[in-house]
Amino acid sequence: NKIIGLASSGLHSNGYSLARKICLEELNMSVDDNVKEFGCTLGEELLRPTKIYVQPVLNTIRQHKINGLIHNTGGGFLDNVPRILPAGCKAIIDPESWKVPPIFEFLEKNGNVSKEEMYRTFNMGIGMMAIVNDDLVDDVIQQFEALGEQASVIGEIAPIDDDDGKWVSLKGIV
């Protein structure tokens, strides 16, 4: 099985306490401050509406077999992905397979947040994941894209071949 990631529109509902602490307390920023990296004010970036995936997902599951769905909310990759894994399996995710939006890079750098914590707290640009059989990947991606979503293969489900106790492998991070 492959993991198809659907792009997020920003923070969504995850990690606002940490984002507020970094931006408003540690950096002493105002919501009216223009942030070059975002191309807008801090307030506009923080208030960017959460992308809702209901219609694209419903339309896709009507036409294709989806083995599982993960809404990448609070808990990020490290807490949400394991909830869907069958016994004896792990997820291998390649964080280089999608473009991380500037808000996450800004928070990581300016808040001195570890990569592991970033992937535990935030969606890092992937708001929803669909697990599909290898032979359906191209069709499912094409369907999501036809419905206006940015979709790409971000990983795979694989058997656990060692006993390191990790259900999620983020290449180069965890």
Coordinates of N, CA and C in Angstrom, one line a residue:
N1 N 0.8 -1.2 0.0 CA 0.0 0.0 0.0 C 0.9 1.2 0.0
K2 N 0.4 2.3 -0.7 CA 1.1 3.6 -0.7 C 0.3 4.6 0.1
I3 N 1.0 5.6 0.5 CA 0.3 6.7 1.2 C 0.3 7.9 0.3
I4 N -0.9 8.4 0.0 CA -1.1 9.6 -0.8 C -1.4 10.7 0.2
G5 N -0.6 11.8 0.1 CA -0.8 13.0 0.9 C -1.6 14.0 0.1
L6 N -2.5 14.7 0.8 CA -3.2 15.8 0.3 C -2.7 17.1 1.0
A7 N -2.3 18.1 0.2 CA -1.8 19.3 0.7 C -2.7 20.0 1.7
S8 N -2.1 20.6 2.7 CA -2.9 21.4 3.7 C -2.9 22.9 3.2
S9 N -3.7 23.7 3.8 CA -3.7 25.1 3.5 C -2.9 25.9 4.5
G10 N -2.3 25.3 5.4 CA -1.5 25.9 6.4 C -1.6 25.2 7.7
L11 N -1.6 25.9 8.8 CA -1.6 25.3 10.1 C -2.9 24.4 10.4
H12 N -4.0 24.7 9.8 CA -5.2 24.1 10.1 C -5.5 24.3 11.5
S13 N -5.8 23.3 12.3 CA -6.1 23.5 13.7 C -5.0 23.0 14.6
N14 N -3.9 22.8 14.1 CA -2.8 22.1 14.9 C -1.8 23.1 15.4
G15 N -1.4 23.0 16.6 CA -0.2 23.7 17.1 C -0.3 25.2 17.4
Y16 N -1.5 25.7 17.5 CA -1.6 27.1 17.7 C -1.0 27.6 19.0
S17 N -1.0 26.8 20.0 CA -0.3 27.2 21.3 C 1.2 27.4 21.1
L18 N 1.8 26.5 20.4 CA 3.2 26.6 20.1 C 3.5 27.8 19.1
A19 N 2.7 27.9 18.1 CA 2.9 29.0 17.1 C 2.7 30.4 17.8
R20 N 1.7 30.5 18.6 CA 1.5 31.7 19.4 C 2.7 32.0 20.3
K21 N 3.2 31.0 21.0 CA 4.3 31.2 21.9 C 5.5 31.7 21.1
I22 N 5.8 31.1 20.0 CA 7.0 31.4 19.2 C 6.8 32.9 18.6
C23 N 5.7 33.1 18.0 CA 5.6 34.4 17.2 C 5.3 35.6 18.2
L24 N 4.3 35.4 19.0 CA 3.8 36.5 19.8 C 4.7 36.7 21.1
E25 N 5.1 35.6 21.7 CA 5.9 35.8 23.0 C 7.4 35.9 22.7
E26 N 7.9 34.8 22.1 CA 9.4 34.8 21.9 C 9.9 35.8 20.9
L27 N 9.2 36.0 19.8 CA 9.7 36.9 18.8 C 9.0 38.3 18.9
N28 N 8.1 38.4 19.8 CA 7.4 39.7 20.1 C 6.8 40.3 18.9
M29 N 6.2 39.4 18.0 CA 5.6 39.9 16.8 C 4.2 40.4 17.0
S30 N 3.6 41.1 16.1 CA 2.2 41.5 16.1 C 1.6 40.8 14.9
V31 N 0.3 40.5 15.1 CA -0.5 39.9 14.0 C -0.5 40.8 12.7
D32 N -0.2 42.1 12.9 CA -0.1 43.0 11.8 C 1.2 43.0 11.1
D33 N 2.2 42.3 11.6 CA 3.5 42.3 11.0 C 3.5 41.6 9.7
N34 N 4.0 42.2 8.6 CA 4.2 41.5 7.3 C 5.4 40.6 7.5
V35 N 5.2 39.4 7.0 CA 6.3 38.4 7.0 C 6.6 38.0 5.6
K36 N 7.8 38.4 5.1 CA 8.2 38.2 3.7 C 8.0 36.7 3.3
E37 N 8.4 35.8 4.1 CA 8.3 34.4 3.8 C 6.8 33.9 3.5
F38 N 5.9 34.6 4.1 CA 4.5 34.2 4.0 C 3.8 35.0 2.8
G39 N 4.3 36.2 2.5 CA 3.7 37.0 1.5 C 2.4 37.7 2.1
C40 N 2.3 37.7 3.4 CA 1.1 38.3 4.0 C 1.5 38.7 5.5
T41 N 0.5 39.1 6.2 CA 0.8 39.4 7.6 C 0.8 38.1 8.4
L42 N 1.3 38.2 9.6 CA 1.3 37.0 10.5 C -0.1 36.6 10.8
G43 N -1.0 37.6 11.1 CA -2.4 37.3 11.3 C -3.1 36.6 10.2
E44 N -2.8 37.1 9.0 CA -3.4 36.5 7.8 C -3.0 35.0 7.7
E45 N -1.7 34.7 7.9 CA -1.2 33.4 7.8 C -1.8 32.5 8.9
L46 N -1.9 33.0 10.1 CA -2.4 32.2 11.2 C -3.9 32.0 11.1
L47 N -4.6 32.9 10.4 CA -6.1 32.7 10.2 C -6.5 32.2 8.9
R48 N -5.5 31.7 8.1 CA -5.8 31.0 6.9 C -6.8 29.9 7.1
P49 N -7.9 29.9 6.4 CA -8.9 28.9 6.6 C -8.4 27.4 6.5
T50 N -8.9 26.6 7.3 CA -8.6 25.2 7.3 C -9.2 24.5 6.0
K51 N -8.4 23.8 5.3 CA -8.9 23.1 4.1 C -9.8 22.0 4.6
I52 N -11.0 21.8 4.0 CA -11.9 20.8 4.3 C -11.9 19.8 3.1
Y53 N -11.7 18.5 3.5 CA -11.5 17.4 2.5 C -12.8 16.6 2.2
V54 N -13.9 16.9 2.8 CA -15.0 16.0 2.8 C -15.5 15.7 1.3
Q55 N -15.7 16.7 0.5 CA -16.2 16.4 -0.8 C -15.2 15.6 -1.7
P56 N -14.0 16.1 -1.8 CA -13.0 15.3 -2.6 C -12.8 13.8 -2.1
V57 N -12.9 13.6 -0.8 CA -12.7 12.3 -0.3 C -14.0 11.5 -0.6
L58 N -15.2 12.0 -0.4 CA -16.4 11.3 -0.7 C -16.4 10.9 -2.2
N59 N -16.1 11.9 -3.0 CA -16.1 11.6 -4.5 C -15.1 10.5 -4.9
T60 N -14.0 10.6 -4.2 CA -12.9 9.6 -4.5 C -13.3 8.2 -4.0
I61 N -13.8 8.1 -2.8 CA -14.1 6.7 -2.3 C -15.3 6.1 -3.0
R62 N -16.1 6.9 -3.7 CA -17.2 6.4 -4.5 C -16.7 5.7 -5.8
Q63 N -15.5 6.1 -6.2 CA -15.0 5.5 -7.5 C -13.8 4.6 -7.3
H64 N -13.1 4.7 -6.1 CA -11.9 3.9 -5.9 C -11.9 3.3 -4.5
K65 N -11.3 2.2 -4.4 CA -11.1 1.5 -3.1 C -10.0 2.2 -2.3
I66 N -10.3 2.8 -1.2 CA -9.4 3.5 -0.3 C -9.3 2.6 0.9
N67 N -8.1 2.1 1.3 CA -7.9 1.2 2.4 C -8.0 1.9 3.8
G68 N -7.7 3.2 3.8 CA -7.7 4.0 5.0 C -7.5 5.4 4.8
L69 N -8.0 6.2 5.7 CA -7.8 7.7 5.7 C -7.3 8.2 7.0
I70 N -6.4 9.2 6.9 CA -5.8 9.8 8.1 C -6.0 11.3 8.0
H71 N -6.7 11.8 9.0 CA -6.8 13.3 9.1 C -5.7 13.7 9.9
N72 N -4.8 14.5 9.4 CA -3.5 14.8 10.0 C -3.7 16.1 10.9
T73 N -4.3 15.9 12.0 CA -4.7 17.0 13.0 C -3.6 17.0 14.1
G74 N -4.0 17.5 15.2 CA -3.1 17.6 16.4 C -2.5 16.2 16.7
G75 N -1.2 16.2 16.9 CA -0.5 15.0 17.0 C 0.3 14.7 15.8
G76 N 0.1 15.4 14.7 CA 0.8 15.3 13.5 C 1.0 13.9 13.0
F77 N 2.1 13.6 12.3 CA 2.4 12.3 11.7 C 2.6 11.2 12.8
L78 N 3.3 11.6 13.9 CA 3.7 10.6 14.8 C 2.6 10.0 15.7
D79 N 1.6 10.8 15.9 CA 0.4 10.3 16.7 C -0.7 9.9 15.9
N80 N -0.9 10.5 14.7 CA -2.1 10.1 13.9 C -1.9 8.9 13.0
V81 N -0.8 8.7 12.4 CA -0.6 7.6 11.4 C -0.7 6.3 12.1
P82 N -0.1 6.1 13.3 CA -0.2 4.7 13.9 C -1.6 4.2 14.2
R83 N -2.5 5.1 14.3 CA -3.9 4.7 14.6 C -4.5 3.9 13.5
I84 N -4.0 4.0 12.3 CA -4.6 3.3 11.2 C -3.8 2.0 10.8
L85 N -2.7 1.8 11.4 CA -1.8 0.7 11.0 C -2.3 -0.7 11.5
P86 N -2.3 -1.6 10.6 CA -2.6 -3.0 11.1 C -1.5 -3.6 11.9
A87 N -1.7 -4.6 12.7 CA -0.7 -5.2 13.5 C 0.4 -5.7 12.5
G88 N 1.7 -5.5 12.9 CA 2.8 -6.0 12.2 C 3.2 -5.0 11.0
C89 N 2.6 -3.9 11.0 CA 3.0 -2.9 9.9 C 3.5 -1.6 10.4
K90 N 4.2 -0.9 9.6 CA 4.6 0.5 9.9 C 4.5 1.3 8.7
A91 N 4.5 2.6 8.9 CA 4.5 3.6 7.8 C 5.9 4.1 7.6
I92 N 6.3 4.2 6.3 CA 7.6 4.8 5.9 C 7.2 6.0 5.1
I93 N 7.5 7.2 5.6 CA 7.1 8.5 5.0 C 8.4 9.2 4.6
D94 N 8.4 9.8 3.4 CA 9.5 10.6 2.9 C 9.1 12.0 3.0
P95 N 9.6 12.8 4.0 CA 9.3 14.2 4.1 C 9.8 15.1 3.0
E96 N 10.6 14.5 2.1 CA 11.1 15.3 0.9 C 10.2 15.1 -0.3
S97 N 9.1 14.4 -0.1 CA 8.3 14.1 -1.3 C 7.2 15.2 -1.5
W98 N 7.1 16.2 -0.6 CA 6.2 17.3 -0.8 C 6.9 18.6 -0.3
K99 N 6.4 19.7 -0.7 CA 6.9 21.0 -0.3 C 6.3 21.5 1.0
V100 N 7.1 21.7 2.0 CA 6.6 22.1 3.3 C 6.4 23.7 3.2
P101 N 5.1 24.1 3.5 CA 4.8 25.5 3.4 C 5.7 26.4 4.4
P102 N 5.9 27.6 4.0 CA 6.8 28.5 4.7 C 6.5 28.7 6.2
I103 N 5.2 28.6 6.6 CA 4.9 28.8 8.0 C 5.6 27.8 8.9
F104 N 5.7 26.6 8.4 CA 6.3 25.5 9.3 C 7.9 25.7 9.4
E105 N 8.5 26.1 8.3 CA 9.9 26.3 8.3 C 10.2 27.5 9.2
F106 N 9.4 28.6 9.1 CA 9.5 29.7 10.0 C 9.5 29.4 11.5
L107 N 8.5 28.6 11.8 CA 8.3 28.2 13.2 C 9.4 27.3 13.7
E108 N 9.9 26.4 12.9 CA 11.0 25.5 13.3 C 12.2 26.3 13.5
K109 N 12.6 27.2 12.6 CA 13.8 28.0 12.7 C 13.8 29.0 13.8
N110 N 12.7 29.8 13.9 CA 12.6 30.8 14.8 C 12.2 30.4 16.2
G111 N 11.6 29.2 16.3 CA 11.3 28.7 17.6 C 12.3 27.6 18.1
N112 N 13.3 27.4 17.3 CA 14.3 26.3 17.7 C 13.6 25.0 18.1
V113 N 12.7 24.6 17.2 CA 11.9 23.4 17.4 C 12.5 22.3 16.6
S114 N 12.7 21.1 17.3 CA 13.3 20.0 16.6 C 12.4 19.5 15.5
K115 N 13.1 18.8 14.5 CA 12.3 18.3 13.3 C 11.2 17.3 13.9
E116 N 11.7 16.4 14.8 CA 10.8 15.4 15.3 C 9.5 16.1 16.0
E117 N 9.7 17.1 16.7 CA 8.6 17.8 17.4 C 7.7 18.5 16.3
M118 N 8.3 19.0 15.3 CA 7.5 19.7 14.2 C 6.6 18.7 13.6
Y119 N 7.1 17.4 13.3 CA 6.2 16.4 12.7 C 5.2 15.8 13.7
R120 N 5.5 16.0 15.0 CA 4.5 15.5 16.0 C 3.4 16.6 16.3
T121 N 3.7 17.8 16.1 CA 2.8 18.9 16.5 C 2.0 19.4 15.3
F122 N 2.6 19.5 14.1 CA 2.0 20.1 13.0 C 1.8 19.2 11.8
N123 N 1.0 19.6 10.9 CA 0.7 18.8 9.7 C 1.8 18.9 8.6
M124 N 2.6 19.9 8.8 CA 3.8 20.1 7.9 C 3.4 20.2 6.4
G125 N 2.2 20.5 6.1 CA 1.8 20.7 4.7 C 1.0 19.5 4.2
I126 N 0.7 18.5 5.0 CA -0.1 17.4 4.6 C -1.3 17.3 5.5
G127 N -2.5 17.6 5.1 CA -3.7 17.7 5.9 C -4.4 16.4 6.0
M128 N -4.3 15.6 4.9 CA -5.1 14.3 4.8 C -4.2 13.3 4.1
M129 N -4.3 12.0 4.5 CA -3.6 11.0 3.8 C -4.6 9.8 3.5
A130 N -4.4 9.3 2.3 CA -5.2 8.1 1.9 C -4.3 6.9 1.6
I131 N -4.6 5.8 2.1 CA -3.9 4.6 1.9 C -4.6 3.8 0.8
V132 N -3.8 3.5 -0.2 CA -4.3 2.8 -1.4 C -3.4 1.7 -1.9
N133 N -4.0 0.7 -2.5 CA -3.2 -0.4 -3.2 C -2.3 0.3 -4.2
D134 N -1.1 -0.3 -4.4 CA -0.1 0.2 -5.4 C -0.7 0.4 -6.7
D135 N -1.6 -0.5 -7.2 CA -2.1 -0.5 -8.5 C -3.1 0.6 -8.7
L136 N -3.6 1.3 -7.7 CA -4.6 2.3 -7.8 C -4.0 3.7 -7.6
V137 N -2.7 3.8 -7.3 CA -2.1 5.1 -6.9 C -2.4 6.2 -8.0
D138 N -2.0 5.9 -9.2 CA -2.2 6.9 -10.3 C -3.6 7.3 -10.5
D139 N -4.5 6.4 -10.5 CA -6.0 6.7 -10.6 C -6.5 7.6 -9.5
V140 N -6.1 7.3 -8.3 CA -6.6 8.0 -7.1 C -6.0 9.4 -7.1
I141 N -4.7 9.5 -7.4 CA -4.1 10.9 -7.5 C -4.8 11.7 -8.5
Q142 N -5.0 11.1 -9.7 CA -5.7 11.8 -10.8 C -7.1 12.3 -10.4
Q143 N -7.8 11.4 -9.6 CA -9.1 11.8 -9.1 C -9.0 13.0 -8.2
F144 N -8.1 12.9 -7.2 CA -8.0 14.0 -6.2 C -7.6 15.3 -7.0
E145 N -6.7 15.2 -7.9 CA -6.3 16.4 -8.6 C -7.4 17.0 -9.5
A146 N -8.2 16.1 -10.1 CA -9.4 16.6 -10.8 C -10.4 17.3 -9.9
L147 N -10.4 17.0 -8.6 CA -11.3 17.6 -7.7 C -10.6 18.8 -7.0
G148 N -9.4 19.2 -7.5 CA -8.8 20.5 -7.0 C -7.8 20.3 -5.9
E149 N -7.4 19.0 -5.6 CA -6.5 18.8 -4.5 C -5.1 18.6 -5.1
Q150 N -4.1 19.0 -4.3 CA -2.7 18.7 -4.6 C -2.4 17.4 -3.9
A151 N -2.1 16.3 -4.7 CA -1.9 15.0 -4.2 C -0.6 14.4 -4.7
S152 N 0.1 13.7 -3.8 CA 1.3 13.0 -4.2 C 1.6 11.8 -3.3
V153 N 2.3 10.9 -3.8 CA 2.8 9.7 -3.0 C 3.8 10.2 -2.0
I154 N 3.5 10.0 -0.7 CA 4.5 10.5 0.3 C 5.1 9.3 1.1
G155 N 4.6 8.1 0.9 CA 5.2 7.0 1.6 C 4.5 5.7 1.3
E156 N 4.7 4.7 2.2 CA 4.2 3.4 2.0 C 3.9 2.7 3.3
I157 N 3.1 1.7 3.3 CA 2.9 0.8 4.4 C 3.7 -0.4 4.2
A158 N 4.5 -0.8 5.2 CA 5.4 -1.9 5.0 C 5.4 -2.8 6.3
P159 N 5.8 -4.1 6.1 CA 5.8 -4.9 7.3 C 7.0 -4.4 8.3
I160 N 6.7 -4.6 9.6 CA 7.8 -4.3 10.5 C 8.8 -5.4 10.4
D161 N 10.0 -5.0 10.0 CA 11.1 -5.9 9.8 C 12.2 -5.9 10.9
D162 N 12.0 -5.1 11.9 CA 12.9 -5.0 13.0 C 12.0 -4.6 14.2
D163 N 12.6 -4.6 15.4 CA 11.9 -4.4 16.6 C 12.3 -3.1 17.2
D164 N 12.4 -2.0 16.4 CA 12.8 -0.7 17.0 C 11.7 0.0 17.7
G165 N 10.5 -0.5 17.7 CA 9.3 0.0 18.4 C 8.7 1.2 17.7
K166 N 9.1 1.6 16.5 CA 8.6 2.7 15.8 C 7.6 2.3 14.8
W167 N 6.4 2.9 14.8 CA 5.4 2.5 13.8 C 5.4 3.5 12.6
V168 N 6.1 4.6 12.8 CA 6.2 5.6 11.7 C 7.7 5.9 11.6
S169 N 8.2 5.8 10.4 CA 9.5 6.2 10.0 C 9.4 7.4 9.1
L170 N 10.0 8.5 9.6 CA 10.1 9.7 8.7 C 11.6 9.8 8.3
K171 N 11.8 9.4 7.1 CA 13.2 9.3 6.6 C 14.0 10.5 7.0
G172 N 15.2 10.3 7.6 CA 16.1 11.3 8.0 C 15.7 12.1 9.2
I173 N 14.5 11.8 9.8 CA 14.0 12.5 11.0 C 13.8 11.6 12.2
V174 N 12.9 10.6 12.0 CA 12.6 9.7 13.1 C 12.6 8.3 12.6

